[in-house]
Coordinates of C-alpha atoms and ligand atoms in Angstrom, one line a residue:
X222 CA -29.8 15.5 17.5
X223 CA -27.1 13.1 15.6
X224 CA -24.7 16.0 15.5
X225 CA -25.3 17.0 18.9
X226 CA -24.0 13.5 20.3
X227 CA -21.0 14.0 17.8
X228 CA -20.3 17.4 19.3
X229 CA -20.7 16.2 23.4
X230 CA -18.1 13.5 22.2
X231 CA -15.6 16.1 21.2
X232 CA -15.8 18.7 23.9
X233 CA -16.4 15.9 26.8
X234 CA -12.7 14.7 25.2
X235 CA -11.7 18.6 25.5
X236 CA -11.3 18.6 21.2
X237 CA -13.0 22.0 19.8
X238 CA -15.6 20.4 17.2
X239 CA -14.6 21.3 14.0
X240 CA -16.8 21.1 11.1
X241 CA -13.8 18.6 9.4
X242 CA -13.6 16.6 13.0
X243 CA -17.3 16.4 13.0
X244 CA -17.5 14.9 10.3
X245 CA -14.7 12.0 10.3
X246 CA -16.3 11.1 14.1
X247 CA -19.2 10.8 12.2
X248 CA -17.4 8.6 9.7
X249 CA -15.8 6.4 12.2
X250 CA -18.5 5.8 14.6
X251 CA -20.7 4.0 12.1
X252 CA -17.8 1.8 11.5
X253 CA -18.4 -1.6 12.6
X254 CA -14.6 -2.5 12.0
X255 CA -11.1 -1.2 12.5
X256 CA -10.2 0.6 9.5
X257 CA -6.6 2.4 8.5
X258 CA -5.9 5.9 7.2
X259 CA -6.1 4.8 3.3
X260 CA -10.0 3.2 4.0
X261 CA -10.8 6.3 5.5
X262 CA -9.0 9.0 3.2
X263 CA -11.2 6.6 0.3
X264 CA -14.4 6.9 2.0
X265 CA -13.9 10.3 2.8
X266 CA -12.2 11.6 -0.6
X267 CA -13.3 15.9 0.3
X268 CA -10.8 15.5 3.0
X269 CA -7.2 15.4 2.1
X270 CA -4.8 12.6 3.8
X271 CA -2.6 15.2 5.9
X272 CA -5.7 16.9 7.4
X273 CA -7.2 13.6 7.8
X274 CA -4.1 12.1 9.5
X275 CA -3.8 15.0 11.8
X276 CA -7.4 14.8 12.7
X277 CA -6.8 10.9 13.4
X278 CA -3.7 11.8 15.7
X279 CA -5.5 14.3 17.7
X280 CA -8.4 11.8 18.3
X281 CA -6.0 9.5 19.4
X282 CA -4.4 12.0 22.2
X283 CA -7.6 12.8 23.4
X284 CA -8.9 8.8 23.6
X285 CA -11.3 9.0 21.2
X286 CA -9.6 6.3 18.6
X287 CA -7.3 3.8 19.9
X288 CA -4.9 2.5 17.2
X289 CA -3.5 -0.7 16.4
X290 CA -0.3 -2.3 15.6
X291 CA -1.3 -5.4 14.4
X292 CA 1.6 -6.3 12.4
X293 CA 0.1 -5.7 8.7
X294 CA 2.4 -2.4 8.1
X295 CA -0.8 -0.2 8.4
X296 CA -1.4 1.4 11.6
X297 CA -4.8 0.8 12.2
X298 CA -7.8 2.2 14.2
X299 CA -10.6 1.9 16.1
X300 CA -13.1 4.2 18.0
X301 CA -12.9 3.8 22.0
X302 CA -15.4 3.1 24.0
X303 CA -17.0 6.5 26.1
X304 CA -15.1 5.7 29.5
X305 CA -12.1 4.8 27.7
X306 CA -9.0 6.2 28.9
X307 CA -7.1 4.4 26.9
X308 CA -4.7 3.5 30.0
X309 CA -3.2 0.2 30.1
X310 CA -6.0 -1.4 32.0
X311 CA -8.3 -0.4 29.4
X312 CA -6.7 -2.1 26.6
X313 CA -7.8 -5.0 25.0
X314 CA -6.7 -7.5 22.8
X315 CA -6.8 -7.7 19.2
X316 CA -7.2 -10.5 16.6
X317 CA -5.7 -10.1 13.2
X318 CA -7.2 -12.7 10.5
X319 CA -4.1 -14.2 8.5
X320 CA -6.4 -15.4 6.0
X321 CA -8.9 -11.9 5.1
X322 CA -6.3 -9.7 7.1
X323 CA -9.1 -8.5 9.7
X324 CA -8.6 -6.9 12.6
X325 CA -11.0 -7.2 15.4
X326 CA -11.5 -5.1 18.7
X327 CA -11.5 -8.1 21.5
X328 CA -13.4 -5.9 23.7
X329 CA -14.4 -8.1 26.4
X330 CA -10.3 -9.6 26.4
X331 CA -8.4 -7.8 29.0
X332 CA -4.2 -7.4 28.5
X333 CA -3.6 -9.9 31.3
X334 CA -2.0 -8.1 34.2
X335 CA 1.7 -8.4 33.3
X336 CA 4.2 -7.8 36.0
X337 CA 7.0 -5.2 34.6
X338 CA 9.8 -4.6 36.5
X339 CA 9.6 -1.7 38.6
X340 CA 12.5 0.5 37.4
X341 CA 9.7 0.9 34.2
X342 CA 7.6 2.8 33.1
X343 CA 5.1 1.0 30.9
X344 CA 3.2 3.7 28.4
X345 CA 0.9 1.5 26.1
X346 CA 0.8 -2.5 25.7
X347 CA 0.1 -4.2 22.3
X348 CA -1.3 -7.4 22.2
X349 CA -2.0 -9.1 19.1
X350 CA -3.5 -12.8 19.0
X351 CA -3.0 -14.0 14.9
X352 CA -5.3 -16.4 13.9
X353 CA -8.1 -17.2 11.9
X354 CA -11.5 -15.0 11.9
X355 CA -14.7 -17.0 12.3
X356 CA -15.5 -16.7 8.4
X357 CA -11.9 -18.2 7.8
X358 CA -11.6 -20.5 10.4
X359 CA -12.3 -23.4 7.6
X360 CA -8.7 -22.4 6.1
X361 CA -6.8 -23.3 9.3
X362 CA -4.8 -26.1 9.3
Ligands
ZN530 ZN1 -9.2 4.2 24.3
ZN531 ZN1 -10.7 -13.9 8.4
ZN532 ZN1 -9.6 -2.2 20.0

């Protein structure tokens, strides 16, 4: 039954489910947080960093992860939502914690509707809000 959602996921996104790929979506979805490739390749230590990373990119071509530039030197990642698309009026913002390093999904915040110039052609759109998390808040000054 578990698996069975696991494996819908993957063909719905047209990725053949793998035992390896069934296995890091498994990982991933019970993720409450963004995580990066070295949190994963130590949670997951059967599955070396390559295959993992190539698993990771694959996901991400075929909208199942979005990632995240938020500035820390560590791509990061995070699993999209089922009617993702991962076009630009699907991406939200993201908070990145200055004081625990965080990263949050900001699901619910839209990228504003920016207006790029015409002779572009606009791919993917990064926005990063910096700040402090709720926990950390006290630190702000
Ligand atoms: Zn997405
Ligand atoms: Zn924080
Ligand atoms: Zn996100």
């Amino acid at each position: 039954m578990e698996k069975n959602k696991y494996i819908n996921r993957l063909e719905k996104q047209d990725i053949k489910p793998t035992a390896i790929r069934l296995l890091v979506l498994e990982a991933i979805s019970n993720k409450k947080e963004i995580f990066s490739l070295l949190e994963l390749e130590a949670e997951l230590g059967t599955i070396d960093k390559s295959t993992l990373f190539r698993t990771l990119t694959l996901f991400q071509q075929h909208m199942v992860v979005h990632s995240i530039d938020d500035g820390s030197g560590a791509i990061k990642y995070s699993v999209c939502s089922s009617n993702c698309n991962c076009s630009i009026s699907d991406t939200h913002a993201h908070f990145y914690c200055l004081h625990c390093y965080k990263t949050f999904c900001l699901d619910k915040v839209a990228v504003p509707d920016l207006k790029i110039p015409d002779n572009l052609v606009p791919i993917s759109i990064n926005l990063v809000i910096k700040g402090f998390c709720e926990e950390c808040k006290k630190f702000a000054t």
